[in-house]
Amino acid sequence: MTTTTTITAEQLSRMPDNATRRELVRGELREMAPAGNVHGRVAMKAGWRLAQHVESHNLGVVYAAETGFILARNPDTVRAPDVAFVRQEVVDAMSGVVGYLPCAPDLAIEVISPGDSYTEVNEKVMEWLGAGSRMVVTVDPRRRIVTVYRSRHDIEILTEEDTLSGGDVVEGWELPLSELFA
């Protein structure tokens, strides 16, 4: 008989830092290797460009990788996208929160690493959308494509000739994918 121990978000937050990335999925601890060169570079480019736009227009806050968002309780799910955006009114409402953010970001960006399975990536996308994210972007550096999910049915695939737009989620933000993949 196999027994699985369910972990809570609070237990996850108290775990020692062992240089391993962790997420919690329906109470199950998942550990991932640190990001590699391409993953880190692409995530930083997207995050830097997004943060510049968000800050200059006072739209909210952009969070770096490893920022945890509580997507579900009992059992708990805590996910950490590579880049996240939360609009200002939500940030203001959570001004006293010290730990994981108790909401889904308005925009979650996930950069696909060579070790990620498409099933795992799809699972994350569906969790973000199900928890209330208004836009989820997956970036596949190997195939040089970006997939934009605005809902489970509103999905757009972009190539490096296209420009990613924040639409009504991050108004005015655009990122030419040729620059992201350069």
PDB file of C-alpha atoms in Angstrom, residues 28-128:
ATOM      1  CA  GLU A  28       1.627  16.915  -4.191  1.00  0.00           C
ATOM      2  CA  LEU A  29       5.116  18.395  -4.104  1.00  0.00           C
ATOM      3  CA  ARG A  30       6.796  18.689  -7.511  1.00  0.00           C
ATOM      4  CA  GLU A  31      10.467  19.554  -7.854  1.00  0.00           C
ATOM      5  CA  MET A  32      12.095  20.852 -11.005  1.00  0.00           C
ATOM      6  CA  ALA A  33      15.684  21.436 -12.036  1.00  0.00           C
ATOM      7  CA  PRO A  34      16.856  25.045 -12.299  1.00  0.00           C
ATOM      8  CA  ALA A  35      16.216  26.717 -15.655  1.00  0.00           C
ATOM      9  CA  GLY A  36      18.885  26.520 -18.333  1.00  0.00           C
ATOM     10  CA  ASN A  37      20.526  29.178 -20.495  1.00  0.00           C
ATOM     11  CA  VAL A  38      17.884  29.630 -23.215  1.00  0.00           C
ATOM     12  CA  HIS A  39      14.970  29.353 -20.808  1.00  0.00           C
ATOM     13  CA  GLY A  40      16.423  31.973 -18.472  1.00  0.00           C
ATOM     14  CA  ARG A  41      17.343  34.353 -21.281  1.00  0.00           C
ATOM     15  CA  VAL A  42      13.923  34.188 -22.967  1.00  0.00           C
ATOM     16  CA  ALA A  43      12.044  34.524 -19.664  1.00  0.00           C
ATOM     17  CA  MET A  44      14.151  37.544 -18.712  1.00  0.00           C
ATOM     18  CA  LYS A  45      13.591  39.247 -22.080  1.00  0.00           C
ATOM     19  CA  ALA A  46       9.829  38.795 -21.814  1.00  0.00           C
ATOM     20  CA  GLY A  47       9.747  39.860 -18.174  1.00  0.00           C
ATOM     21  CA  TRP A  48      11.992  42.883 -18.679  1.00  0.00           C
ATOM     22  CA  ARG A  49       9.970  44.193 -21.623  1.00  0.00           C
ATOM     23  CA  LEU A  50       6.707  43.584 -19.786  1.00  0.00           C
ATOM     24  CA  ALA A  51       7.946  45.225 -16.571  1.00  0.00           C
ATOM     25  CA  GLN A  52       9.133  48.328 -18.427  1.00  0.00           C
ATOM     26  CA  HIS A  53       5.697  48.813 -19.984  1.00  0.00           C
ATOM     27  CA  VAL A  54       3.722  48.026 -16.816  1.00  0.00           C
ATOM     28  CA  GLU A  55       5.800  50.353 -14.635  1.00  0.00           C
ATOM     29  CA  SER A  56       5.817  53.245 -17.100  1.00  0.00           C
ATOM     30  CA  HIS A  57       1.999  53.096 -17.339  1.00  0.00           C
ATOM     31  CA  ASN A  58       1.298  52.248 -13.656  1.00  0.00           C
ATOM     32  CA  LEU A  59      -0.682  49.169 -14.655  1.00  0.00           C
ATOM     33  CA  GLY A  60       0.285  46.887 -11.765  1.00  0.00           C
ATOM     34  CA  VAL A  61       3.210  44.638 -10.857  1.00  0.00           C
ATOM     35  CA  VAL A  62       5.308  42.154 -12.819  1.00  0.00           C
ATOM     36  CA  TYR A  63       6.660  39.206 -10.828  1.00  0.00           C
ATOM     37  CA  ALA A  64       9.737  37.142 -11.611  1.00  0.00           C
ATOM     38  CA  ALA A  65       9.969  33.374 -11.706  1.00  0.00           C
ATOM     39  CA  GLU A  66       9.595  31.570  -8.404  1.00  0.00           C
ATOM     40  CA  THR A  67       6.821  33.864  -7.165  1.00  0.00           C
ATOM     41  CA  GLY A  68       4.137  31.516  -5.901  1.00  0.00           C
ATOM     42  CA  PHE A  69       0.438  31.943  -6.592  1.00  0.00           C
ATOM     43  CA  ILE A  70      -2.126  29.899  -4.663  1.00  0.00           C
ATOM     44  CA  LEU A  71      -4.517  28.593  -7.299  1.00  0.00           C
ATOM     45  CA  ALA A  72      -6.537  26.177  -5.160  1.00  0.00           C
ATOM     46  CA  ARG A  73      -7.048  25.077  -1.550  1.00  0.00           C
ATOM     47  CA  ASN A  74      -7.796  21.686   0.052  1.00  0.00           C
ATOM     48  CA  PRO A  75      -5.722  20.233  -1.504  1.00  0.00           C
ATOM     49  CA  ASP A  76      -3.495  23.207  -2.199  1.00  0.00           C
ATOM     50  CA  THR A  77      -2.003  24.133  -5.558  1.00  0.00           C
ATOM     51  CA  VAL A  78       0.820  26.682  -5.687  1.00  0.00           C
ATOM     52  CA  ARG A  79       2.276  27.441  -9.091  1.00  0.00           C
ATOM     53  CA  ALA A  80       5.118  29.786 -10.055  1.00  0.00           C
ATOM     54  CA  PRO A  81       5.152  31.021 -13.667  1.00  0.00           C
ATOM     55  CA  ASP A  82       8.315  32.268 -15.326  1.00  0.00           C
ATOM     56  CA  VAL A  83       6.780  35.757 -15.555  1.00  0.00           C
ATOM     57  CA  ALA A  84       3.506  37.059 -14.101  1.00  0.00           C
ATOM     58  CA  PHE A  85       1.521  40.288 -14.227  1.00  0.00           C
ATOM     59  CA  VAL A  86      -1.098  41.365 -11.684  1.00  0.00           C
ATOM     60  CA  ARG A  87      -3.159  44.509 -12.307  1.00  0.00           C
ATOM     61  CA  GLN A  88      -2.886  47.384  -9.844  1.00  0.00           C
ATOM     62  CA  GLU A  89      -6.319  47.073  -8.208  1.00  0.00           C
ATOM     63  CA  VAL A  90      -5.578  43.462  -7.263  1.00  0.00           C
ATOM     64  CA  VAL A  91      -2.113  44.415  -5.978  1.00  0.00           C
ATOM     65  CA  ASP A  92      -3.692  47.151  -3.838  1.00  0.00           C
ATOM     66  CA  ALA A  93      -6.201  44.690  -2.387  1.00  0.00           C
ATOM     67  CA  MET A  94      -3.339  42.339  -1.378  1.00  0.00           C
ATOM     68  CA  SER A  95      -1.018  44.962   0.105  1.00  0.00           C
ATOM     69  CA  GLY A  96      -0.638  43.040   3.380  1.00  0.00           C
ATOM     70  CA  VAL A  97       0.162  39.649   1.827  1.00  0.00           C
ATOM     71  CA  VAL A  98       3.675  38.488   2.693  1.00  0.00           C
ATOM     72  CA  GLY A  99       3.733  34.912   1.363  1.00  0.00           C
ATOM     73  CA  TYR A 100       2.306  33.376  -1.753  1.00  0.00           C
ATOM     74  CA  LEU A 101      -0.242  35.503  -3.569  1.00  0.00           C
ATOM     75  CA  PRO A 102      -3.785  34.174  -3.022  1.00  0.00           C
ATOM     76  CA  CYS A 103      -4.896  34.684  -6.612  1.00  0.00           C
ATOM     77  CA  ALA A 104      -4.059  33.832 -10.178  1.00  0.00           C
ATOM     78  CA  PRO A 105      -2.065  36.448 -12.100  1.00  0.00           C
ATOM     79  CA  ASP A 106      -3.867  38.287 -14.885  1.00  0.00           C
ATOM     80  CA  LEU A 107      -1.068  37.159 -17.216  1.00  0.00           C
ATOM     81  CA  ALA A 108       1.136  34.095 -16.732  1.00  0.00           C
ATOM     82  CA  ILE A 109       4.064  33.414 -19.072  1.00  0.00           C
ATOM     83  CA  GLU A 110       5.582  29.933 -19.159  1.00  0.00           C
ATOM     84  CA  VAL A 111       8.791  29.260 -21.093  1.00  0.00           C
ATOM     85  CA  ILE A 112       9.028  25.635 -22.173  1.00  0.00           C
ATOM     86  CA  SER A 113      12.289  23.927 -21.224  1.00  0.00           C
ATOM     87  CA  PRO A 114      13.722  20.899 -23.055  1.00  0.00           C
ATOM     88  CA  GLY A 115      12.742  18.674 -20.109  1.00  0.00           C
ATOM     89  CA  ASP A 116       9.119  19.877 -19.962  1.00  0.00           C
ATOM     90  CA  SER A 117       6.487  17.593 -21.412  1.00  0.00           C
ATOM     91  CA  TYR A 118       3.679  19.176 -23.398  1.00  0.00           C
ATOM     92  CA  THR A 119       1.242  17.393 -21.087  1.00  0.00           C
ATOM     93  CA  GLU A 120       2.760  19.165 -18.066  1.00  0.00           C
ATOM     94  CA  VAL A 121       2.711  22.527 -19.830  1.00  0.00           C
ATOM     95  CA  ASN A 122      -0.911  22.037 -20.876  1.00  0.00           C
ATOM     96  CA  GLU A 123      -1.810  21.090 -17.300  1.00  0.00           C
ATOM     97  CA  LYS A 124      -0.306  24.375 -16.063  1.00  0.00           C
ATOM     98  CA  VAL A 125      -2.124  26.396 -18.715  1.00  0.00           C
ATOM     99  CA  MET A 126      -5.469  24.857 -17.762  1.00  0.00           C
ATOM    100  CA  GLU A 127      -4.791  25.475 -14.051  1.00  0.00           C
ATOM    101  CA  TRP A 128      -3.936  29.145 -14.661  1.00  0.00           C
TER     102      TRP A 128
END
